Tab-separated table of C-alpha atoms in Angstrom:
chain	number	residue	atom	x	y	z
L	1	UNK	CA	14.259	4.881	-16.055
L	2	UNK	CA	17.516	3.012	-15.655
L	3	UNK	CA	17.653	-0.555	-17.301
L	4	UNK	CA	18.563	-3.121	-14.581
L	5	UNK	CA	17.753	-6.326	-16.483
L	6	UNK	CA	19.799	-7.258	-19.753
L	7	UNK	CA	18.227	-7.993	-23.195
L	8	UNK	CA	19.563	-11.595	-23.031
L	9	UNK	CA	18.036	-12.463	-19.482
L	10	UNK	CA	14.526	-11.089	-20.689
L	11	UNK	CA	14.873	-12.901	-23.928
L	12	UNK	CA	15.568	-16.063	-21.980
L	13	UNK	CA	12.555	-15.728	-19.640
L	14	UNK	CA	10.172	-14.840	-22.796
L	15	UNK	CA	11.335	-18.144	-24.499
L	16	UNK	CA	10.950	-20.129	-21.150
L	17	UNK	CA	7.421	-18.779	-20.710
L	18	UNK	CA	6.541	-19.563	-24.293
L	19	UNK	CA	7.592	-23.376	-23.799
L	20	UNK	CA	5.910	-23.755	-20.474
L	21	UNK	CA	2.812	-25.629	-20.150
L	22	UNK	CA	2.142	-25.289	-16.489
L	23	UNK	CA	3.494	-22.183	-14.551
L	24	UNK	CA	3.210	-21.782	-10.933
L	25	UNK	CA	3.745	-18.511	-9.082
L	26	UNK	CA	4.493	-19.108	-5.259
L	27	UNK	CA	5.203	-16.666	-2.481
L	28	UNK	CA	5.783	-16.976	1.288
L	29	UNK	CA	4.113	-17.877	4.307
L	30	UNK	CA	1.756	-15.134	5.807
L	31	UNK	CA	1.749	-13.372	2.453
L	32	UNK	CA	1.761	-9.721	2.665
L	33	UNK	CA	0.669	-6.676	0.179
L	34	UNK	CA	3.875	-6.974	-1.523
L	35	UNK	CA	3.689	-10.866	-2.232
L	36	UNK	CA	0.085	-10.897	-3.209
L	37	UNK	CA	0.354	-7.703	-5.297
L	38	UNK	CA	3.498	-8.995	-6.972
L	39	UNK	CA	2.190	-12.396	-7.585
L	40	UNK	CA	-1.310	-11.135	-9.140
L	41	UNK	CA	0.465	-8.642	-11.381
L	42	UNK	CA	2.551	-11.340	-12.854
L	43	UNK	CA	-0.305	-13.660	-13.214
L	44	UNK	CA	-2.385	-11.299	-15.167
L	45	UNK	CA	0.631	-10.132	-17.214
L	46	UNK	CA	1.407	-13.801	-18.276
L	47	UNK	CA	-2.228	-14.017	-19.074
L	48	UNK	CA	-1.848	-11.222	-21.735
L	49	UNK	CA	0.950	-12.938	-23.441
L	50	UNK	CA	-0.171	-14.570	-26.740
L	51	UNK	CA	-1.224	-18.347	-26.352
L	52	UNK	CA	-0.937	-18.096	-22.587
L	53	UNK	CA	-4.628	-18.333	-22.011
L	54	UNK	CA	-4.308	-21.970	-22.991
L	55	UNK	CA	-1.792	-22.730	-20.194
L	56	UNK	CA	-2.412	-23.523	-16.866
L	57	UNK	CA	-1.020	-20.665	-14.637
L	58	UNK	CA	-1.774	-20.700	-10.840
L	59	UNK	CA	-0.851	-18.476	-7.769
L	60	UNK	CA	-0.107	-20.638	-4.671
L	61	UNK	CA	0.556	-19.350	-1.342
L	62	UNK	CA	1.244	-21.660	1.872
L	63	UNK	CA	-1.489	-20.165	4.036
L	64	UNK	CA	-4.202	-17.443	3.706
L	65	UNK	CA	-3.701	-14.177	2.951
L	66	UNK	CA	-5.121	-11.261	5.148
L	67	UNK	CA	-8.691	-10.091	4.639
L	68	UNK	CA	-7.762	-6.727	3.806
L	69	UNK	CA	-5.962	-7.999	0.444
L	70	UNK	CA	-8.656	-9.807	-0.801
L	71	UNK	CA	-9.931	-7.099	-2.800
L	72	UNK	CA	-6.980	-7.411	-5.050
L	73	UNK	CA	-7.912	-11.133	-5.920
L	74	UNK	CA	-11.099	-10.298	-8.185
L	75	UNK	CA	-10.465	-13.637	-10.011
L	76	UNK	CA	-10.010	-15.666	-6.893
L	77	UNK	CA	-6.613	-16.841	-8.605
L	78	UNK	CA	-4.743	-17.286	-5.217
L	79	UNK	CA	-4.833	-20.858	-4.064
L	80	UNK	CA	-3.951	-21.503	-0.351
L	81	UNK	CA	-1.783	-24.691	-0.112
L	82	UNK	CA	-2.835	-25.291	3.469
L	83	UNK	CA	-6.570	-25.657	2.387
L	84	UNK	CA	-5.788	-28.058	-0.690
L	85	UNK	CA	-2.478	-29.848	-0.165
L	86	UNK	CA	-2.909	-32.592	-2.450
L	87	UNK	CA	-3.966	-30.525	-5.531
L	88	UNK	CA	-1.355	-27.847	-4.980
L	89	UNK	CA	1.504	-30.313	-4.346
L	90	UNK	CA	0.350	-32.128	-7.512
L	91	UNK	CA	0.763	-28.952	-9.492
L	92	UNK	CA	3.877	-27.835	-8.177
L	93	UNK	CA	5.220	-31.232	-8.979
L	94	UNK	CA	4.181	-31.015	-12.346
L	95	UNK	CA	4.857	-27.433	-13.212
L	96	UNK	CA	7.377	-26.346	-16.099
L	97	UNK	CA	8.246	-22.885	-14.624
L	98	UNK	CA	8.036	-21.725	-11.115
L	99	UNK	CA	8.175	-18.184	-10.271
L	100	UNK	CA	9.581	-17.444	-6.697
L	101	UNK	CA	8.159	-14.012	-5.482
L	102	UNK	CA	9.177	-11.942	-2.643
L	103	UNK	CA	11.278	-14.645	-0.845
L	104	UNK	CA	14.456	-16.649	-1.839
L	105	UNK	CA	14.588	-19.217	0.950
L	106	UNK	CA	12.290	-22.464	1.127
L	107	UNK	CA	12.172	-22.163	4.838
L	108	UNK	CA	9.657	-19.416	4.296
L	109	UNK	CA	7.304	-21.878	2.802
L	110	UNK	CA	7.142	-24.111	5.956
L	111	UNK	CA	5.017	-27.299	4.884
L	112	UNK	CA	4.873	-26.228	1.156
L	113	UNK	CA	8.444	-26.570	0.613
L	114	UNK	CA	8.239	-30.376	0.878
L	115	UNK	CA	6.035	-30.442	-2.152
L	116	UNK	CA	8.283	-28.013	-4.000
L	117	UNK	CA	11.287	-30.039	-3.567
L	118	UNK	CA	9.621	-32.980	-5.136
L	119	UNK	CA	9.938	-31.053	-8.394
L	120	UNK	CA	13.646	-30.996	-9.668
L	121	UNK	CA	12.842	-30.216	-13.397
L	122	UNK	CA	11.174	-26.939	-13.593
L	123	UNK	CA	12.780	-23.754	-14.368
L	124	UNK	CA	12.846	-21.585	-11.155
L	125	UNK	CA	12.584	-17.599	-11.780
L	126	UNK	CA	13.395	-15.401	-8.859
L	127	UNK	CA	11.685	-12.018	-8.407
L	128	UNK	CA	13.075	-10.737	-4.952
L	129	UNK	CA	14.517	-7.954	-3.177
L	130	UNK	CA	15.969	-9.729	-0.170
L	131	UNK	CA	19.494	-10.277	0.448
L	132	UNK	CA	21.867	-13.234	-0.077
L	133	UNK	CA	19.639	-15.362	-2.475
L	134	UNK	CA	20.860	-18.789	-3.542
L	135	UNK	CA	21.355	-19.712	-7.055
L	136	UNK	CA	18.189	-19.733	-9.185
L	137	UNK	CA	17.888	-20.645	-12.905
L	138	UNK	CA	17.061	-17.060	-13.706
L	139	UNK	CA	17.089	-14.116	-11.371
L	140	UNK	CA	15.381	-10.682	-11.190
L	141	UNK	CA	16.905	-9.456	-8.123
L	142	UNK	CA	18.026	-6.278	-6.663
L	143	UNK	CA	18.556	-5.352	-3.109
L	144	UNK	CA	18.098	-1.717	-4.125
L	145	UNK	CA	14.442	-2.338	-5.041
L	146	UNK	CA	11.998	-1.110	-2.763
L	147	UNK	CA	9.895	-4.285	-3.226
L	148	UNK	CA	9.181	-7.322	-5.375
L	149	UNK	CA	6.421	-5.018	-6.803
L	150	UNK	CA	8.756	-2.800	-8.092
L	151	UNK	CA	10.892	-5.509	-9.818
L	152	UNK	CA	7.671	-7.240	-11.229
L	153	UNK	CA	6.653	-3.775	-12.777
L	154	UNK	CA	10.185	-3.326	-14.526
L	155	UNK	CA	10.008	-7.123	-15.568
L	156	UNK	CA	6.331	-6.896	-17.024
L	157	UNK	CA	7.453	-3.547	-18.843
L	158	UNK	CA	10.460	-5.188	-20.311
L	159	UNK	CA	8.491	-8.057	-21.753
L	160	UNK	CA	6.307	-5.819	-23.746
L	161	UNK	CA	3.363	-6.320	-21.801
L	162	UNK	CA	0.953	-3.365	-21.533
L	163	UNK	CA	0.092	-2.338	-17.723
L	164	UNK	CA	-3.576	-1.557	-17.358
L	165	UNK	CA	-5.399	-0.991	-14.179
L	166	UNK	CA	-5.799	-4.746	-13.723
L	167	UNK	CA	-2.054	-5.096	-13.399
L	168	UNK	CA	-1.395	-1.682	-11.974
L	169	UNK	CA	-3.696	-1.885	-8.851
L	170	UNK	CA	-1.634	-5.159	-7.568
L	171	UNK	CA	1.464	-3.275	-8.488
L	172	UNK	CA	0.875	-0.134	-6.519
L	173	UNK	CA	-0.594	-2.195	-3.613
L	174	UNK	CA	2.806	-4.175	-3.564
L	175	UNK	CA	4.939	-1.020	-3.558
L	176	UNK	CA	2.881	0.968	-1.148
L	177	UNK	CA	2.572	-1.540	1.401
L	178	UNK	CA	6.168	-2.892	1.415
L	179	UNK	CA	7.345	0.928	1.914
L	180	UNK	CA	4.914	1.360	4.629
L	181	UNK	CA	2.888	3.908	2.639
L	182	UNK	CA	6.334	5.298	1.203
L	183	UNK	CA	7.819	5.931	4.471
L	184	UNK	CA	10.754	3.643	4.303
L	185	UNK	CA	12.778	1.578	2.084
L	186	UNK	CA	14.539	2.496	-1.292
L	187	UNK	CA	12.383	5.529	-1.818
L	188	UNK	CA	14.139	6.990	-5.165
L	189	UNK	CA	12.990	8.705	-8.215
L	190	UNK	CA	12.656	5.439	-9.943
L	191	UNK	CA	10.248	4.197	-7.572
L	192	UNK	CA	8.210	7.473	-7.726
L	193	UNK	CA	8.504	7.379	-11.483
L	194	UNK	CA	6.794	3.964	-11.700
L	195	UNK	CA	4.005	4.977	-9.212
L	196	UNK	CA	3.300	7.813	-11.515
L	197	UNK	CA	3.031	5.548	-14.425
L	198	UNK	CA	0.836	3.261	-12.609
L	199	UNK	CA	-1.417	6.308	-11.438
L	200	UNK	CA	-1.669	7.110	-15.242
L	201	UNK	CA	-3.493	3.916	-16.031
L	202	UNK	CA	-6.455	5.318	-14.089
L	203	UNK	CA	-6.206	3.278	-10.909
L	204	UNK	CA	-8.038	4.476	-7.777
L	205	UNK	CA	-5.352	5.167	-5.433
L	206	UNK	CA	-7.587	6.655	-2.741
L	207	UNK	CA	-9.891	3.496	-2.849
L	208	UNK	CA	-6.670	1.323	-2.673
L	209	UNK	CA	-5.438	3.039	0.391
L	210	UNK	CA	-8.791	2.794	2.128
L	211	UNK	CA	-9.077	-0.960	1.305
L	212	UNK	CA	-5.581	-1.420	2.894
L	213	UNK	CA	-5.756	0.817	5.778
L	214	UNK	CA	-9.240	1.530	6.620
L	215	UNK	CA	-10.828	-1.873	6.328
L	216	UNK	CA	-9.972	-3.506	9.530
L	217	UNK	CA	-12.170	-5.805	11.665
L	218	UNK	CA	-13.463	-4.764	15.057
L	219	UNK	CA	-11.022	-7.497	16.755
L	220	UNK	CA	-8.034	-6.028	14.850
L	221	UNK	CA	-8.707	-2.672	15.907
L	222	UNK	CA	-9.267	-3.751	19.633
L	223	UNK	CA	-6.002	-5.840	19.552
L	224	UNK	CA	-3.929	-3.009	18.510
L	225	UNK	CA	-5.482	-0.632	20.997
L	226	UNK	CA	-4.502	-3.365	23.864
L	227	UNK	CA	-0.886	-4.265	22.269
L	228	UNK	CA	-0.143	-0.256	22.592
L	229	UNK	CA	-1.786	0.209	25.778
L	230	UNK	CA	-0.896	-2.791	27.686
L	231	UNK	CA	1.917	-4.730	25.908
L	232	UNK	CA	4.303	-1.796	24.656
L	233	UNK	CA	7.391	-1.573	26.580
L	234	UNK	CA	9.511	1.520	25.859
L	235	UNK	CA	13.143	2.276	26.584
L	236	UNK	CA	13.666	5.978	25.844
L	237	UNK	CA	17.402	6.181	27.092
L	238	UNK	CA	17.894	3.380	24.651
L	239	UNK	CA	15.913	4.634	21.754
L	240	UNK	CA	14.031	1.365	21.629
L	241	UNK	CA	10.443	-0.509	22.217
L	242	UNK	CA	9.141	-3.895	21.908
L	243	UNK	CA	5.658	-5.533	22.296
L	244	UNK	CA	4.766	-9.083	22.948
L	245	UNK	CA	1.608	-10.900	21.980
L	246	UNK	CA	1.140	-14.445	23.662
L	247	UNK	CA	-1.360	-17.401	22.536
L	248	UNK	CA	-3.714	-16.589	25.053
L	249	UNK	CA	-4.085	-13.089	24.033
L	250	UNK	CA	-4.452	-14.228	20.350
L	251	UNK	CA	-7.344	-16.290	21.291
L	252	UNK	CA	-8.997	-13.673	23.362
L	253	UNK	CA	-8.890	-11.376	20.354
L	254	UNK	CA	-9.726	-14.130	17.937
L	255	UNK	CA	-6.430	-13.457	16.059
L	256	UNK	CA	-6.192	-14.063	12.372
L	257	UNK	CA	-3.193	-13.644	9.707
L	258	UNK	CA	-2.766	-10.029	9.243
L	259	UNK	CA	-4.195	-8.632	12.514
L	260	UNK	CA	-0.729	-7.262	13.577
L	261	UNK	CA	0.317	-5.924	10.189
L	262	UNK	CA	1.898	-2.500	10.602
L	263	UNK	CA	1.927	-2.711	14.559
L	264	UNK	CA	5.800	-2.920	14.790
L	265	UNK	CA	5.826	0.178	13.122
L	266	UNK	CA	3.762	2.210	15.337
L	267	UNK	CA	6.574	2.553	18.086
L	268	UNK	CA	8.772	4.179	15.731
L	269	UNK	CA	6.416	7.105	15.688
L	270	UNK	CA	7.418	7.929	19.335
L	271	UNK	CA	9.830	10.796	19.446
L	272	UNK	CA	13.458	9.317	20.263
L	273	UNK	CA	12.675	5.634	19.283
L	274	UNK	CA	14.566	4.153	16.354
L	275	UNK	CA	14.213	0.478	17.224
L	276	UNK	CA	11.160	-1.719	17.458
L	277	UNK	CA	10.328	-5.367	17.944
L	278	UNK	CA	7.327	-7.496	17.866
L	279	UNK	CA	7.121	-10.768	19.534
L	280	UNK	CA	4.385	-13.056	18.636
L	281	UNK	CA	4.037	-16.428	20.369
L	282	UNK	CA	2.955	-19.521	18.138
L	283	UNK	CA	2.901	-23.105	19.326
L	284	UNK	CA	6.389	-23.977	18.539
L	285	UNK	CA	8.274	-20.849	18.372
L	286	UNK	CA	8.085	-16.953	18.814
L	287	UNK	CA	7.998	-15.003	15.607
L	288	UNK	CA	9.899	-11.717	15.561
L	289	UNK	CA	9.398	-8.456	13.553
L	290	UNK	CA	12.248	-5.885	13.934
L	291	UNK	CA	12.213	-2.535	12.536
L	292	UNK	CA	14.813	0.356	12.779
L	293	UNK	CA	15.417	3.954	11.555
L	294	UNK	CA	18.772	4.859	10.381
L	295	UNK	CA	22.011	2.952	10.416
L	296	UNK	CA	21.110	0.228	12.752
L	297	UNK	CA	20.790	-3.030	10.800
L	298	UNK	CA	18.060	-5.356	11.985
L	299	UNK	CA	18.701	-7.679	9.103
L	300	UNK	CA	22.167	-8.567	11.009
L	301	UNK	CA	20.478	-8.913	14.434
L	302	UNK	CA	17.727	-11.255	12.831
L	303	UNK	CA	20.535	-13.325	11.131
L	304	UNK	CA	22.802	-13.768	13.859
L	305	UNK	CA	20.338	-14.127	16.703
L	306	UNK	CA	16.950	-15.394	15.359
L	307	UNK	CA	17.303	-17.585	12.284
L	308	UNK	CA	16.098	-15.001	10.002
L	309	UNK	CA	16.866	-12.052	7.915
L	310	UNK	CA	15.372	-9.246	5.458
L	311	UNK	CA	16.469	-5.738	5.066
L	312	UNK	CA	18.585	-3.332	6.997
L	313	UNK	CA	15.482	-1.436	8.369
L	314	UNK	CA	13.068	-4.218	8.344
L	315	UNK	CA	13.640	-8.009	9.134
L	316	UNK	CA	12.128	-11.042	10.751
L	317	UNK	CA	13.016	-14.283	12.625
L	318	UNK	CA	12.277	-17.003	14.984
L	319	UNK	CA	13.107	-17.946	18.582
L	320	UNK	CA	12.850	-21.477	19.772
L	321	UNK	CA	11.894	-21.034	23.606
L	322	UNK	CA	9.609	-19.462	25.837
L	323	UNK	CA	8.396	-15.798	25.526
L	324	UNK	CA	10.383	-14.579	28.806
L	325	UNK	CA	13.601	-15.991	27.303
L	326	UNK	CA	12.655	-14.167	23.771
L	327	UNK	CA	12.145	-10.903	25.779
L	328	UNK	CA	15.341	-11.387	27.595
L	329	UNK	CA	17.123	-11.953	24.339
L	330	UNK	CA	15.586	-8.725	22.893
L	331	UNK	CA	16.639	-6.696	26.135
L	332	UNK	CA	20.185	-8.083	25.636
L	333	UNK	CA	20.112	-6.837	22.175
L	334	UNK	CA	18.808	-3.368	23.048
L	335	UNK	CA	21.524	-3.077	25.807
L	336	UNK	CA	24.255	-4.039	23.275
L	337	UNK	CA	23.257	-1.680	20.289
């Protein structure tokens, strides 16, 4: 497999890991399969390095992960900042090394960003595949990667750590979920070679897929059905579709984080549709998820119009205004593109 990290960079990281006493692994708000999978794989890999079992290593995320990912965290290694701000904030402030996984902008951390900014001494290491990252002390970054999970896989291998099933399971989950079940993103021979190597460790791929895709609450299934039957707007002449979800509807279906995961991709299964948007109302903003097929760059759309970004065919952002105003903004973009 093509080498994308230099020996010098790997040596730097190894020395930093060995000298660190407190290591934090952090990821973004509303952590998805890539964020949780990559973080857990790095956590378990770090514990395999000699003497690291004596170190304090923690995974901290801003808010809860979706229920369907809990099967990955068998050691209960993931700590939620929102539930324990004081302890998590103190650990972040005292960390010697901070891995920044699957995001590159502290705005993705919301309230947790304030705690992170109090630590100006820790070495910050980026493991991410999103565009335009700011400068970090050490960067393992490539926009050509399908996922942060793929970069974590390469990094773990370069560090000389054996990938067993406990590491391979979250890595596979990260790669699989961030490509939509290997349907989009940078699907190349390197990715499939990695998946083959993970499979060779003996992980139960069928079981992982069932946990991710066939482990939904009744409320989530009902919400998905409602959104597709009542809230889906399709404009076939413009090859586009969008779905809205209001605060009132979230309450009605007892909405939890992760309940709309993957919904934005469903309209793209309609013949002729190449652009899809999901608009979710929160108390102070509308959260948008945009997806596309082909050359339409939704990263540019999110960057220019919705205070966000991501990838060419998958991006997100925020709109500060009413749902009606946000819908009008999406309709305007559909008319334009």
